[in-house]
Amino acid sequence: MADMSPLFRRTPPRGRLVTLIRKPGCHLCDDAQVVVEKVCGDLGVPWEQKDITEDRELHDQYWEQIPVVLVDGRQHTFWRVNEGRLRKALTD
C-alpha cells in the first residue's frame, strides 16, 4: 500500500515553525493571527509572533508588507493569510 496522504497523517509535521510578524493595532494582523492559530492548532505546529515595532531589522525588511507569515524562517505570505495555502505548506 502506498504512503498515506498528508491529509490523513495523525502526527504533527516535525520541525516546523510559523512566525507571524505584526504590529499593534493592525486589523489585518489580527485576521492573520486567527488563521495562523487555527491551522497551527489543527496540525500541532508551533507558532510565534514578533512585533515589528520592537525589532529594527524586521521593521526595515517587512514594514510595507505586514502582517507577514514565515514558515520555517522563509516568507510564506503577507497582508492576507489563506488557510488552505498555509495548511498545504505545512503538510507538504
Short mmCIF file of the N, C-alpha and C atoms (twelve columns), coordinates in Angstrom:
data_MODEL
# 
_entry.id   MODEL 
# 
loop_
_atom_site.group_PDB 
_atom_site.id 
_atom_site.type_symbol 
_atom_site.label_atom_id 
_atom_site.label_alt_id 
_atom_site.label_comp_id 
_atom_site.label_asym_id 
_atom_site.label_seq_id 
_atom_site.Cartn_x 
_atom_site.Cartn_y 
_atom_site.Cartn_z 
_atom_site.pdbx_PDB_model_num 
ATOM 1   N N  . MET A 1  0.845  -1.183 0.000  1 
ATOM 2   C CA . MET A 1  0.000  0.000  0.000  1 
ATOM 3   C C  . MET A 1  0.891  1.247  0.000  1 
ATOM 4   N N  . ALA A 2  0.513  2.237  -0.744 1 
ATOM 5   C CA . ALA A 2  1.294  3.472  -0.838 1 
ATOM 6   C C  . ALA A 2  1.241  4.236  0.479  1 
ATOM 7   N N  . ASP A 3  2.184  5.166  0.634  1 
ATOM 8   C CA . ASP A 3  2.170  6.007  1.828  1 
ATOM 9   C C  . ASP A 3  0.847  6.745  1.917  1 
ATOM 10  N N  . MET A 4  0.422  6.949  3.117  1 
ATOM 11  C CA . MET A 4  -0.844 7.659  3.309  1 
ATOM 12  C C  . MET A 4  -0.689 9.124  2.924  1 
ATOM 13  N N  . SER A 5  -1.740 9.679  2.432  1 
ATOM 14  C CA . SER A 5  -1.750 11.095 2.070  1 
ATOM 15  C C  . SER A 5  -1.498 11.944 3.307  1 
ATOM 16  N N  . PRO A 6  -0.855 13.112 3.133  1 
ATOM 17  C CA . PRO A 6  -0.662 14.007 4.283  1 
ATOM 18  C C  . PRO A 6  -1.983 14.382 4.962  1 
ATOM 19  N N  . LEU A 7  -3.088 14.336 4.228  1 
ATOM 20  C CA . LEU A 7  -4.375 14.695 4.815  1 
ATOM 21  C C  . LEU A 7  -4.762 13.736 5.934  1 
ATOM 22  N N  . PHE A 8  -4.225 12.511 5.884  1 
ATOM 23  C CA . PHE A 8  -4.588 11.509 6.874  1 
ATOM 24  C C  . PHE A 8  -3.515 11.298 7.932  1 
ATOM 25  N N  . ARG A 9  -2.448 12.062 7.851  1 
ATOM 26  C CA . ARG A 9  -1.353 11.928 8.801  1 
ATOM 27  C C  . ARG A 9  -1.817 12.405 10.176 1 
ATOM 28  N N  . ARG A 10 -1.554 11.608 11.191 1 
ATOM 29  C CA . ARG A 10 -2.009 11.959 12.539 1 
ATOM 30  C C  . ARG A 10 -0.929 12.630 13.369 1 
ATOM 31  N N  . THR A 11 0.320  12.436 13.015 1 
ATOM 32  C CA . THR A 11 1.396  13.066 13.782 1 
ATOM 33  C C  . THR A 11 1.691  14.439 13.190 1 
ATOM 34  N N  . PRO A 12 2.006  15.419 14.032 1 
ATOM 35  C CA . PRO A 12 2.269  16.764 13.517 1 
ATOM 36  C C  . PRO A 12 3.541  16.790 12.679 1 
ATOM 37  N N  . PRO A 13 3.582  17.685 11.700 1 
ATOM 38  C CA . PRO A 13 4.814  17.839 10.915 1 
ATOM 39  C C  . PRO A 13 5.967  18.212 11.848 1 
ATOM 40  N N  . ARG A 14 7.077  17.538 11.724 1 
ATOM 41  C CA . ARG A 14 8.215  17.736 12.629 1 
ATOM 42  C C  . ARG A 14 9.059  18.938 12.224 1 
ATOM 43  N N  . GLY A 15 9.506  19.665 13.232 1 
ATOM 44  C CA . GLY A 15 10.472 20.725 12.995 1 
ATOM 45  C C  . GLY A 15 9.936  21.943 12.273 1 
ATOM 46  N N  . ARG A 16 8.634  22.086 12.199 1 
ATOM 47  C CA . ARG A 16 8.056  23.241 11.511 1 
ATOM 48  C C  . ARG A 16 7.859  24.373 12.511 1 
ATOM 49  N N  . LEU A 17 7.937  25.592 12.033 1 
ATOM 50  C CA . LEU A 17 7.662  26.759 12.869 1 
ATOM 51  C C  . LEU A 17 7.062  27.850 11.996 1 
ATOM 52  N N  . VAL A 18 5.951  28.393 12.451 1 
ATOM 53  C CA . VAL A 18 5.310  29.512 11.774 1 
ATOM 54  C C  . VAL A 18 5.562  30.766 12.605 1 
ATOM 55  N N  . THR A 19 5.956  31.831 11.940 1 
ATOM 56  C CA . THR A 19 6.191  33.113 12.599 1 
ATOM 57  C C  . THR A 19 5.261  34.141 11.985 1 
ATOM 58  N N  . LEU A 20 4.513  34.824 12.832 1 
ATOM 59  C CA . LEU A 20 3.649  35.925 12.407 1 
ATOM 60  C C  . LEU A 20 4.325  37.226 12.808 1 
ATOM 61  N N  . ILE A 21 4.653  38.031 11.821 1 
ATOM 62  C CA . ILE A 21 5.259  39.337 12.080 1 
ATOM 63  C C  . ILE A 21 4.147  40.365 11.968 1 
ATOM 64  N N  . ARG A 22 3.937  41.105 13.042 1 
ATOM 65  C CA . ARG A 22 2.790  42.012 13.119 1 
ATOM 66  C C  . ARG A 22 3.130  43.290 13.858 1 
ATOM 67  N N  . LYS A 23 2.160  44.167 13.976 1 
ATOM 68  C CA . LYS A 23 2.312  45.370 14.796 1 
ATOM 69  C C  . LYS A 23 1.021  45.595 15.564 1 
ATOM 70  N N  . PRO A 24 1.093  46.319 16.659 1 
ATOM 71  C CA . PRO A 24 -0.103 46.599 17.456 1 
ATOM 72  C C  . PRO A 24 -1.127 47.408 16.657 1 
ATOM 73  N N  . GLY A 25 -2.399 47.149 16.923 1 
ATOM 74  C CA . GLY A 25 -3.475 47.913 16.307 1 
ATOM 75  C C  . GLY A 25 -3.685 47.645 14.827 1 
ATOM 76  N N  . CYS A 26 -3.211 46.522 14.349 1 
ATOM 77  C CA . CYS A 26 -3.296 46.177 12.930 1 
ATOM 78  C C  . CYS A 26 -4.406 45.144 12.739 1 
ATOM 79  N N  . HIS A 27 -5.495 45.557 12.062 1 
ATOM 80  C CA . HIS A 27 -6.635 44.653 11.886 1 
ATOM 81  C C  . HIS A 27 -6.293 43.470 10.986 1 
ATOM 82  N N  . LEU A 28 -5.507 43.698 9.952  1 
ATOM 83  C CA . LEU A 28 -5.081 42.583 9.096  1 
ATOM 84  C C  . LEU A 28 -4.233 41.592 9.895  1 
ATOM 85  N N  . CYS A 29 -3.442 42.122 10.824 1 
ATOM 86  C CA . CYS A 29 -2.614 41.263 11.673 1 
ATOM 87  C C  . CYS A 29 -3.503 40.386 12.561 1 
ATOM 88  N N  . ASP A 30 -4.561 40.983 13.101 1 
ATOM 89  C CA . ASP A 30 -5.496 40.218 13.930 1 
ATOM 90  C C  . ASP A 30 -6.144 39.106 13.110 1 
ATOM 91  N N  . ASP A 31 -6.552 39.431 11.882 1 
ATOM 92  C CA . ASP A 31 -7.158 38.434 10.996 1 
ATOM 93  C C  . ASP A 31 -6.166 37.312 10.698 1 
ATOM 94  N N  . ALA A 32 -4.925 37.690 10.424 1 
ATOM 95  C CA . ALA A 32 -3.885 36.701 10.119 1 
ATOM 96  C C  . ALA A 32 -3.648 35.792 11.319 1 
ATOM 97  N N  . GLN A 33 -3.659 36.365 12.511 1 
ATOM 98  C CA . GLN A 33 -3.406 35.577 13.713 1 
ATOM 99  C C  . GLN A 33 -4.481 34.520 13.913 1 
ATOM 100 N N  . VAL A 34 -5.735 34.839 13.615 1 
ATOM 101 C CA . VAL A 34 -6.827 33.871 13.738 1 
ATOM 102 C C  . VAL A 34 -6.556 32.658 12.847 1 
ATOM 103 N N  . VAL A 35 -6.134 32.908 11.612 1 
ATOM 104 C CA . VAL A 35 -5.852 31.817 10.663 1 
ATOM 105 C C  . VAL A 35 -4.641 31.008 11.128 1 
ATOM 106 N N  . VAL A 36 -3.573 31.692 11.533 1 
ATOM 107 C CA . VAL A 36 -2.363 31.008 11.989 1 
ATOM 108 C C  . VAL A 36 -2.680 30.129 13.204 1 
ATOM 109 N N  . GLU A 37 -3.412 30.678 14.167 1 
ATOM 110 C CA . GLU A 37 -3.763 29.910 15.370 1 
ATOM 111 C C  . GLU A 37 -4.571 28.666 15.011 1 
ATOM 112 N N  . LYS A 38 -5.518 28.816 14.093 1 
ATOM 113 C CA . LYS A 38 -6.381 27.694 13.706 1 
ATOM 114 C C  . LYS A 38 -5.577 26.610 13.000 1 
ATOM 115 N N  . VAL A 39 -4.832 26.978 11.977 1 
ATOM 116 C CA . VAL A 39 -4.082 25.993 11.199 1 
ATOM 117 C C  . VAL A 39 -3.014 25.319 12.059 1 
ATOM 118 N N  . CYS A 40 -2.250 26.106 12.792 1 
ATOM 119 C CA . CYS A 40 -1.195 25.532 13.626 1 
ATOM 120 C C  . CYS A 40 -1.786 24.671 14.736 1 
ATOM 121 N N  . GLY A 41 -2.903 25.101 15.292 1 
ATOM 122 C CA . GLY A 41 -3.578 24.300 16.314 1 
ATOM 123 C C  . GLY A 41 -4.059 22.971 15.761 1 
ATOM 124 N N  . ASP A 42 -4.665 23.003 14.570 1 
ATOM 125 C CA . ASP A 42 -5.153 21.774 13.929 1 
ATOM 126 C C  . ASP A 42 -4.014 20.800 13.649 1 
ATOM 127 N N  . LEU A 43 -2.869 21.336 13.215 1 
ATOM 128 C CA . LEU A 43 -1.757 20.487 12.778 1 
ATOM 129 C C  . LEU A 43 -0.730 20.209 13.868 1 
ATOM 130 N N  . GLY A 44 -0.851 20.877 15.008 1 
ATOM 131 C CA . GLY A 44 0.118  20.696 16.078 1 
ATOM 132 C C  . GLY A 44 1.465  21.323 15.766 1 
ATOM 133 N N  . VAL A 45 1.442  22.400 14.986 1 
ATOM 134 C CA . VAL A 45 2.672  23.097 14.607 1 
ATOM 135 C C  . VAL A 45 2.864  24.306 15.521 1 
ATOM 136 N N  . PRO A 46 4.040  24.481 16.112 1 
ATOM 137 C CA . PRO A 46 4.269  25.657 16.952 1 
ATOM 138 C C  . PRO A 46 4.304  26.934 16.115 1 
ATOM 139 N N  . TRP A 47 3.880  28.025 16.746 1 
ATOM 140 C CA . TRP A 47 3.955  29.316 16.064 1 
ATOM 141 C C  . TRP A 47 4.347  30.367 17.089 1 
ATOM 142 N N  . GLU A 48 4.855  31.463 16.569 1 
ATOM 143 C CA . GLU A 48 5.282  32.585 17.408 1 
ATOM 144 C C  . GLU A 48 4.861  33.872 16.715 1 
ATOM 145 N N  . GLN A 49 4.829  34.936 17.480 1 
ATOM 146 C CA . GLN A 49 4.597  36.239 16.857 1 
ATOM 147 C C  . GLN A 49 5.702  37.192 17.252 1 
ATOM 148 N N  . LYS A 50 6.023  38.071 16.327 1 
ATOM 149 C CA . LYS A 50 7.046  39.081 16.568 1 
ATOM 150 C C  . LYS A 50 6.448  40.439 16.240 1 
ATOM 151 N N  . ASP A 51 6.736  41.405 17.088 1 
ATOM 152 C CA . ASP A 51 6.230  42.771 16.931 1 
ATOM 153 C C  . ASP A 51 7.243  43.587 16.135 1 
ATOM 154 N N  . ILE A 52 6.804  44.051 14.990 1 
ATOM 155 C CA . ILE A 52 7.689  44.782 14.079 1 
ATOM 156 C C  . ILE A 52 8.192  46.090 14.702 1 
ATOM 157 N N  . THR A 53 7.435  46.616 15.674 1 
ATOM 158 C CA . THR A 53 7.841  47.881 16.302 1 
ATOM 159 C C  . THR A 53 8.961  47.676 17.320 1 
ATOM 160 N N  . GLU A 54 9.269  46.414 17.655 1 
ATOM 161 C CA . GLU A 54 10.304 46.131 18.650 1 
ATOM 162 C C  . GLU A 54 11.569 45.538 18.037 1 
ATOM 163 N N  . ASP A 55 11.621 45.476 16.708 1 
ATOM 164 C CA . ASP A 55 12.761 44.836 16.043 1 
ATOM 165 C C  . ASP A 55 13.101 45.623 14.787 1 
ATOM 166 N N  . ARG A 56 14.171 46.389 14.837 1 
ATOM 167 C CA . ARG A 56 14.556 47.281 13.732 1 
ATOM 168 C C  . ARG A 56 14.762 46.511 12.425 1 
ATOM 169 N N  . GLU A 57 15.404 45.347 12.505 1 
ATOM 170 C CA . GLU A 57 15.662 44.565 11.296 1 
ATOM 171 C C  . GLU A 57 14.362 44.097 10.640 1 
ATOM 172 N N  . LEU A 58 13.437 43.584 11.444 1 
ATOM 173 C CA . LEU A 58 12.132 43.167 10.896 1 
ATOM 174 C C  . LEU A 58 11.383 44.370 10.338 1 
ATOM 175 N N  . HIS A 59 11.454 45.486 11.059 1 
ATOM 176 C CA . HIS A 59 10.795 46.711 10.610 1 
ATOM 177 C C  . HIS A 59 11.300 47.112 9.227  1 
ATOM 178 N N  . ASP A 60 12.622 47.158 9.078  1 
ATOM 179 C CA . ASP A 60 13.206 47.581 7.804  1 
ATOM 180 C C  . ASP A 60 12.869 46.615 6.677  1 
ATOM 181 N N  . GLN A 61 12.810 45.333 6.989  1 
ATOM 182 C CA . GLN A 61 12.595 44.327 5.953  1 
ATOM 183 C C  . GLN A 61 11.124 44.200 5.545  1 
ATOM 184 N N  . TYR A 62 10.200 44.317 6.510  1 
ATOM 185 C CA . TYR A 62 8.806  43.951 6.241  1 
ATOM 186 C C  . TYR A 62 7.780  45.066 6.446  1 
ATOM 187 N N  . TRP A 63 8.214  46.278 6.760  1 
ATOM 188 C CA . TRP A 63 7.283  47.339 7.145  1 
ATOM 189 C C  . TRP A 63 6.098  47.498 6.200  1 
ATOM 190 N N  . GLU A 64 6.335  47.440 4.893  1 
ATOM 191 C CA . GLU A 64 5.264  47.679 3.931  1 
ATOM 192 C C  . GLU A 64 4.423  46.440 3.646  1 
ATOM 193 N N  . GLN A 65 4.770  45.320 4.254  1 
ATOM 194 C CA . GLN A 65 4.078  44.069 3.942  1 
ATOM 195 C C  . GLN A 65 3.273  43.491 5.094  1 
ATOM 196 N N  . ILE A 66 3.384  44.012 6.288  1 
ATOM 197 C CA . ILE A 66 2.774  43.339 7.427  1 
ATOM 198 C C  . ILE A 66 1.256  43.251 7.301  1 
ATOM 199 N N  . PRO A 67 0.658  42.200 7.843  1 
ATOM 200 C CA . PRO A 67 1.316  41.089 8.510  1 
ATOM 201 C C  . PRO A 67 2.057  40.188 7.517  1 
ATOM 202 N N  . VAL A 68 3.146  39.617 7.985  1 
ATOM 203 C CA . VAL A 68 3.935  38.687 7.199  1 
ATOM 204 C C  . VAL A 68 3.951  37.351 7.942  1 
ATOM 205 N N  . VAL A 69 3.786  36.264 7.192  1 
ATOM 206 C CA . VAL A 69 3.872  34.933 7.779  1 
ATOM 207 C C  . VAL A 69 5.100  34.236 7.207  1 
ATOM 208 N N  . LEU A 70 5.950  33.759 8.108  1 
ATOM 209 C CA . LEU A 70 7.114  32.971 7.724  1 
ATOM 210 C C  . LEU A 70 6.841  31.515 8.078  1 
ATOM 211 N N  . VAL A 71 7.257  30.616 7.213  1 
ATOM 212 C CA . VAL A 71 7.219  29.188 7.513  1 
ATOM 213 C C  . VAL A 71 8.669  28.724 7.510  1 
ATOM 214 N N  . ASP A 72 9.103  28.238 8.661  1 
ATOM 215 C CA . ASP A 72 10.491 27.795 8.823  1 
ATOM 216 C C  . ASP A 72 11.481 28.892 8.441  1 
ATOM 217 N N  . GLY A 73 11.147 30.135 8.791  1 
ATOM 218 C CA . GLY A 73 12.052 31.258 8.581  1 
ATOM 219 C C  . GLY A 73 12.017 31.867 7.184  1 
ATOM 220 N N  . ARG A 74 11.223 31.292 6.281  1 
ATOM 221 C CA . ARG A 74 11.122 31.838 4.920  1 
ATOM 222 C C  . ARG A 74 9.742  32.438 4.716  1 
ATOM 223 N N  . GLN A 75 9.690  33.545 3.991  1 
ATOM 224 C CA . GLN A 75 8.415  34.232 3.795  1 
ATOM 225 C C  . GLN A 75 7.434  33.349 3.042  1 
ATOM 226 N N  . HIS A 76 6.274  33.174 3.642  1 
ATOM 227 C CA . HIS A 76 5.201  32.385 3.039  1 
ATOM 228 C C  . HIS A 76 4.191  33.309 2.360  1 
ATOM 229 N N  . THR A 77 3.778  34.347 3.065  1 
ATOM 230 C CA . THR A 77 2.779  35.269 2.526  1 
ATOM 231 C C  . THR A 77 2.821  36.581 3.287  1 
ATOM 232 N N  . PHE A 78 2.089  37.566 2.787  1 
ATOM 233 C CA . PHE A 78 1.936  38.829 3.505  1 
ATOM 234 C C  . PHE A 78 0.543  39.376 3.253  1 
ATOM 235 N N  . TRP A 79 0.137  40.340 4.051  1 
ATOM 236 C CA . TRP A 79 -1.166 41.003 4.057  1 
ATOM 237 C C  . TRP A 79 -2.311 40.069 4.439  1 
ATOM 238 N N  . ARG A 80 -2.619 39.092 3.604  1 
ATOM 239 C CA . ARG A 80 -3.734 38.184 3.912  1 
ATOM 240 C C  . ARG A 80 -3.232 36.743 3.906  1 
ATOM 241 N N  . VAL A 81 -3.679 35.976 4.904  1 
ATOM 242 C CA . VAL A 81 -3.255 34.589 5.025  1 
ATOM 243 C C  . VAL A 81 -4.384 33.686 4.542  1 
ATOM 244 N N  . ASN A 82 -4.071 32.828 3.584  1 
ATOM 245 C CA . ASN A 82 -5.037 31.863 3.068  1 
ATOM 246 C C  . ASN A 82 -4.890 30.570 3.861  1 
ATOM 247 N N  . GLU A 83 -5.977 30.161 4.518  1 
ATOM 248 C CA . GLU A 83 -5.918 28.988 5.394  1 
ATOM 249 C C  . GLU A 83 -5.484 27.728 4.633  1 
ATOM 250 N N  . GLY A 84 -6.062 27.477 3.480  1 
ATOM 251 C CA . GLY A 84 -5.733 26.283 2.708  1 
ATOM 252 C C  . GLY A 84 -4.283 26.272 2.252  1 
ATOM 253 N N  . ARG A 85 -3.802 27.428 1.829  1 
ATOM 254 C CA . ARG A 85 -2.416 27.520 1.352  1 
ATOM 255 C C  . ARG A 85 -1.419 27.302 2.492  1 
ATOM 256 N N  . LEU A 86 -1.712 27.877 3.667  1 
ATOM 257 C CA . LEU A 86 -0.827 27.685 4.818  1 
ATOM 258 C C  . LEU A 86 -0.838 26.223 5.251  1 
ATOM 259 N N  . ARG A 87 -2.007 25.630 5.296  1 
ATOM 260 C CA . ARG A 87 -2.137 24.219 5.684  1 
ATOM 261 C C  . ARG A 87 -1.311 23.343 4.728  1 
ATOM 262 N N  . LYS A 88 -1.407 23.616 3.435  1 
ATOM 263 C CA . LYS A 88 -0.670 22.843 2.426  1 
ATOM 264 C C  . LYS A 88 0.847  23.009 2.622  1 
ATOM 265 N N  . ALA A 89 1.276  24.245 2.886  1 
ATOM 266 C CA . ALA A 89 2.707  24.498 3.081  1 
ATOM 267 C C  . ALA A 89 3.261  23.720 4.270  1 
ATOM 268 N N  . LEU A 90 2.423  23.498 5.273  1 
ATOM 269 C CA . LEU A 90 2.875  22.814 6.487  1 
ATOM 270 C C  . LEU A 90 2.763  21.297 6.403  1 
ATOM 271 N N  . THR A 91 2.036  20.789 5.439  1 
ATOM 272 C CA . THR A 91 1.843  19.338 5.345  1 
ATOM 273 C C  . THR A 91 2.550  18.724 4.138  1 
ATOM 274 N N  . ASP A 92 3.040  19.552 3.233  1 
ATOM 275 C CA . ASP A 92 3.769  19.020 2.069  1 
ATOM 276 C C  . ASP A 92 5.159  18.583 2.458  1 
# 
